[in-house]
PDB file of C-alpha atoms in Angstrom:
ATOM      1  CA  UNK A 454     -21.970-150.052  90.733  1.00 55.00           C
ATOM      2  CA  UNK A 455     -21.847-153.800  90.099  1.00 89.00           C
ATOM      3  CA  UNK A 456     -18.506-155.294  91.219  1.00 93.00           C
ATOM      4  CA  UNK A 457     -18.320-157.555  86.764  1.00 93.00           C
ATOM      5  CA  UNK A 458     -19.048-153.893  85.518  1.00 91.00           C
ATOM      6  CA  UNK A 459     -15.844-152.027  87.476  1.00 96.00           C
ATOM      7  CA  UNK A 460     -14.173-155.273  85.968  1.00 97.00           C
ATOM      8  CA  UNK A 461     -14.765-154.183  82.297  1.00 95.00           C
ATOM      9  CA  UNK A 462     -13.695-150.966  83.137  1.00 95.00           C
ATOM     10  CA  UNK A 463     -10.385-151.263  84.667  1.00 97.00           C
ATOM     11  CA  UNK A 464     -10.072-153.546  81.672  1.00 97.00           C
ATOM     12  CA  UNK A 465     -10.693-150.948  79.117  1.00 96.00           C
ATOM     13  CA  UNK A 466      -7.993-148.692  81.629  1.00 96.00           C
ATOM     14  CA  UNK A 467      -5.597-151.784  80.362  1.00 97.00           C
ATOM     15  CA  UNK A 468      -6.176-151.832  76.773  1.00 97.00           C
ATOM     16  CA  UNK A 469      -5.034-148.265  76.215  1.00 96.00           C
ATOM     17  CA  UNK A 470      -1.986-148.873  77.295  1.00 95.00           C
ATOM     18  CA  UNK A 471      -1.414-152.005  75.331  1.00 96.00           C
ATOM     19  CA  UNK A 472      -2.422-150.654  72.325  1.00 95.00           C
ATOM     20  CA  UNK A 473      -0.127-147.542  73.103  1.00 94.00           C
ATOM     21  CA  UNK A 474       2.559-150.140  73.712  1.00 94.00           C
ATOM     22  CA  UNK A 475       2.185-152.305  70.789  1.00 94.00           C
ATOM     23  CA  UNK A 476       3.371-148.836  69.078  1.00 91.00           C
ATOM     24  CA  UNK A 477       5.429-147.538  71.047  1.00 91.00           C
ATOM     25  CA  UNK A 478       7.543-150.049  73.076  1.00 93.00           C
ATOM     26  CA  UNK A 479      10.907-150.291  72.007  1.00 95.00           C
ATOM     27  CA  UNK A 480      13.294-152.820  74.641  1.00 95.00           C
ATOM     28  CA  UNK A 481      12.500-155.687  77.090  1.00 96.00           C
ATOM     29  CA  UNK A 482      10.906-153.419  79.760  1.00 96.00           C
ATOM     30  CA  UNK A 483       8.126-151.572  77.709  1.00 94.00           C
ATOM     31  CA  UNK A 484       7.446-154.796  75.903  1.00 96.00           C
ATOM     32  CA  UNK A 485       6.816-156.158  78.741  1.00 97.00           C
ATOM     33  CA  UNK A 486       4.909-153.940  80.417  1.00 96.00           C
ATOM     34  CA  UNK A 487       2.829-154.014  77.302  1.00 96.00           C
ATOM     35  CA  UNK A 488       2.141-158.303  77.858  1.00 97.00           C
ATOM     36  CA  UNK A 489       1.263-157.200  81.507  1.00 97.00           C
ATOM     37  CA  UNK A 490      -1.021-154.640  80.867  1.00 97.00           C
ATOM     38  CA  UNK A 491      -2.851-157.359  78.107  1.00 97.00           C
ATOM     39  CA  UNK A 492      -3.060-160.273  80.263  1.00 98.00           C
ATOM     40  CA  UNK A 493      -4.425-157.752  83.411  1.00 98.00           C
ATOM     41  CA  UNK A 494      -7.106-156.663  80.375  1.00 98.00           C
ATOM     42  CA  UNK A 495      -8.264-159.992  79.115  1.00 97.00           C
ATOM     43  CA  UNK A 496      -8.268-161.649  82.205  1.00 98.00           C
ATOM     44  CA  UNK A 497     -10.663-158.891  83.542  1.00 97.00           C
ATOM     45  CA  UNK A 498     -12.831-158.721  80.944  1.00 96.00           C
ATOM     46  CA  UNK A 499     -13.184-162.553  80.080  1.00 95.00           C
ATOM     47  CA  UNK A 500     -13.744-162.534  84.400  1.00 96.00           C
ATOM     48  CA  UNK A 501     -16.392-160.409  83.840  1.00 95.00           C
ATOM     49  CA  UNK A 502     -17.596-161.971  80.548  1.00 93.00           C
ATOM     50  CA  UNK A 503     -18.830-164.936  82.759  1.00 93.00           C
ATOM     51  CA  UNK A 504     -21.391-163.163  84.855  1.00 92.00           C
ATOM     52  CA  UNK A 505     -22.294-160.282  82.083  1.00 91.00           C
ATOM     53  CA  UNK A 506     -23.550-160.463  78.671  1.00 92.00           C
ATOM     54  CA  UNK A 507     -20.414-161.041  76.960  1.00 91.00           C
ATOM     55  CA  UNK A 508     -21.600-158.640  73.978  1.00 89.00           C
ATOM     56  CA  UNK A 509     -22.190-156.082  76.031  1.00 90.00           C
ATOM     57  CA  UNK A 510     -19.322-156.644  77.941  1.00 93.00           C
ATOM     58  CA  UNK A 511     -16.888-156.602  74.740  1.00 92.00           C
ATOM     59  CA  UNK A 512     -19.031-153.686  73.093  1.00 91.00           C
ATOM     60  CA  UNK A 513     -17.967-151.502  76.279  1.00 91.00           C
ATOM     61  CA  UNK A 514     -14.647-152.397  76.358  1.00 94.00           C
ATOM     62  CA  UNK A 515     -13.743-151.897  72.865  1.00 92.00           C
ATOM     63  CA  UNK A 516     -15.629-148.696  72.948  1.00 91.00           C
ATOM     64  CA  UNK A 517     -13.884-147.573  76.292  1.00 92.00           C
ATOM     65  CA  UNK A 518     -10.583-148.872  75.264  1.00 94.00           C
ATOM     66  CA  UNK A 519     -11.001-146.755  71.777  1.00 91.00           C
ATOM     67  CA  UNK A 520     -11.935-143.581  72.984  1.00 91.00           C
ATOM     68  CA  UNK A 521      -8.997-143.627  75.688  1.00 93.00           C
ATOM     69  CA  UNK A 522      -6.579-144.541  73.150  1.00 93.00           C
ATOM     70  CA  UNK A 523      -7.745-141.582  70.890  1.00 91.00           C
ATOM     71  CA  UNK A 524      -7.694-139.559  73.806  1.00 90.00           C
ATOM     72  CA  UNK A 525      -4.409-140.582  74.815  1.00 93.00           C
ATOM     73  CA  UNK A 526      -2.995-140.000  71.430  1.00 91.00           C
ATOM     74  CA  UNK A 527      -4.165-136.604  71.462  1.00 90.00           C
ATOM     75  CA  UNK A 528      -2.809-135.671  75.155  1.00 92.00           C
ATOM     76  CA  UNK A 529       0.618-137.586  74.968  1.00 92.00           C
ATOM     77  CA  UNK A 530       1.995-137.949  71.430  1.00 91.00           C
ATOM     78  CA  UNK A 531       0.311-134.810  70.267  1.00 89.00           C
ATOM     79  CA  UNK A 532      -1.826-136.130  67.537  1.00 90.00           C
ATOM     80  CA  UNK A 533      -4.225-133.178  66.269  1.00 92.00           C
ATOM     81  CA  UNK A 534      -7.698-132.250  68.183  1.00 89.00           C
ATOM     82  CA  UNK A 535      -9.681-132.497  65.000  1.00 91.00           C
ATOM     83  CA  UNK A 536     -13.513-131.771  65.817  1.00 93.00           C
ATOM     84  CA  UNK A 537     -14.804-134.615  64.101  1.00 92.00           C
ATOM     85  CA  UNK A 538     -12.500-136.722  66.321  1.00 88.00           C
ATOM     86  CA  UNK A 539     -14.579-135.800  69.579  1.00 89.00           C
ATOM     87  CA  UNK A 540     -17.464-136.154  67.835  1.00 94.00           C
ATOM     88  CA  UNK A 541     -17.158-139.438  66.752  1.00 91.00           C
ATOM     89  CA  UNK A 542     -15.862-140.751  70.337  1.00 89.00           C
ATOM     90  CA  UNK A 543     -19.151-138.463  71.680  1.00 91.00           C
ATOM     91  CA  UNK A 544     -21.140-140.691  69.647  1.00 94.00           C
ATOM     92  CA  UNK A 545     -19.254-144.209  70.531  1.00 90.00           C
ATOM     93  CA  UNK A 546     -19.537-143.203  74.190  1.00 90.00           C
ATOM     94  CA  UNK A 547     -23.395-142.686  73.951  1.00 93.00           C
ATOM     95  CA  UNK A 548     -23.452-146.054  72.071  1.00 91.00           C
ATOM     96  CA  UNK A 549     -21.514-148.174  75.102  1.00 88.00           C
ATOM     97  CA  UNK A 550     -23.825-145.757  77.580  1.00 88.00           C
ATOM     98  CA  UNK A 551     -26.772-147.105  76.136  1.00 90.00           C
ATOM     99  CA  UNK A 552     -25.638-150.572  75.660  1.00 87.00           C
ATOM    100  CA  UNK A 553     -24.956-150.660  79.463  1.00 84.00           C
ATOM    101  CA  UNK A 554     -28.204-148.807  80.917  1.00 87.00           C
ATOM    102  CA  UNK A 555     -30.743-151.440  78.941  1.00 87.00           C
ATOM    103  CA  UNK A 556     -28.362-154.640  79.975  1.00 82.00           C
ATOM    104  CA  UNK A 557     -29.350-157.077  82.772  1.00 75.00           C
ATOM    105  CA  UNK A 558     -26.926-157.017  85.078  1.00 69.00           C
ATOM    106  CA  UNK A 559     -28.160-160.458  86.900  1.00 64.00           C
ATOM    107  CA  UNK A 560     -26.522-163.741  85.902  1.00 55.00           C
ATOM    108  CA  UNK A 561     -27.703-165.492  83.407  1.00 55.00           C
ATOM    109  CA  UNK A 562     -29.720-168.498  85.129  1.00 51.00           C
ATOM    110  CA  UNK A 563     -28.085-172.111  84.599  1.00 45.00           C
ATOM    111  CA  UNK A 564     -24.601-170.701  83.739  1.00 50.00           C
ATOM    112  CA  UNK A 565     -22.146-172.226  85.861  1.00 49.00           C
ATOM    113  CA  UNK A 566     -19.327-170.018  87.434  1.00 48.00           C
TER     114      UNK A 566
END
């Protein structure tokens, strides 16, 4: 797996728990935590953003970073399994998939680094 791609991931890792702390945190510690865990996730995916395509890169991490948050809400806050829930995510997840298996994972040529 390329090195950009396990960037965008980890990012994605990041955003669910910023978005779980811009709801959640309540006191100096959570709230920062949450800053952390937003500056580790921008500053991985704009990193990667530089040798990707940066639509594909976003697309993936918004997708990733949505279906863990939905899937955190459901396994730590008890929010309700609903059916269509899984479904939908099923179908986002195929979407980022796809989006990643038909992108060019070379540089672009003539961007500087």
């Amino acid at each position: 797996m390329n090195f950009e791609w396990m960037k965008v991931y980890i990012a994605a890792f990041f955003e669910v728990f910023w978005v779980i702390g811009l709801k959640h945190a309540e006191g100096f510690w959570p709230w920062t935590g949450t800053v952390i865990a937003m500056i580790i996730s921008f500053y991985l995916m704009i990193m990667a953003g530089r040798k990707l395509p940066v639509g594909t890169v976003y697309a993936v991490f918004v997708g990733m970073g949505t279906a863990g948050t939905v899937i955190a809400d459901i396994l730590l806050f008890e929010e309700p399994l609903q059916l269509s829930k899984l479904l939908l995510i099923g179908i986002l997840l195929t979407g980022v998939v796809g989006l990643k298996l038909i992108t060019d994972d070379h540089p672009e040529r003539g961007v500087e680094s």
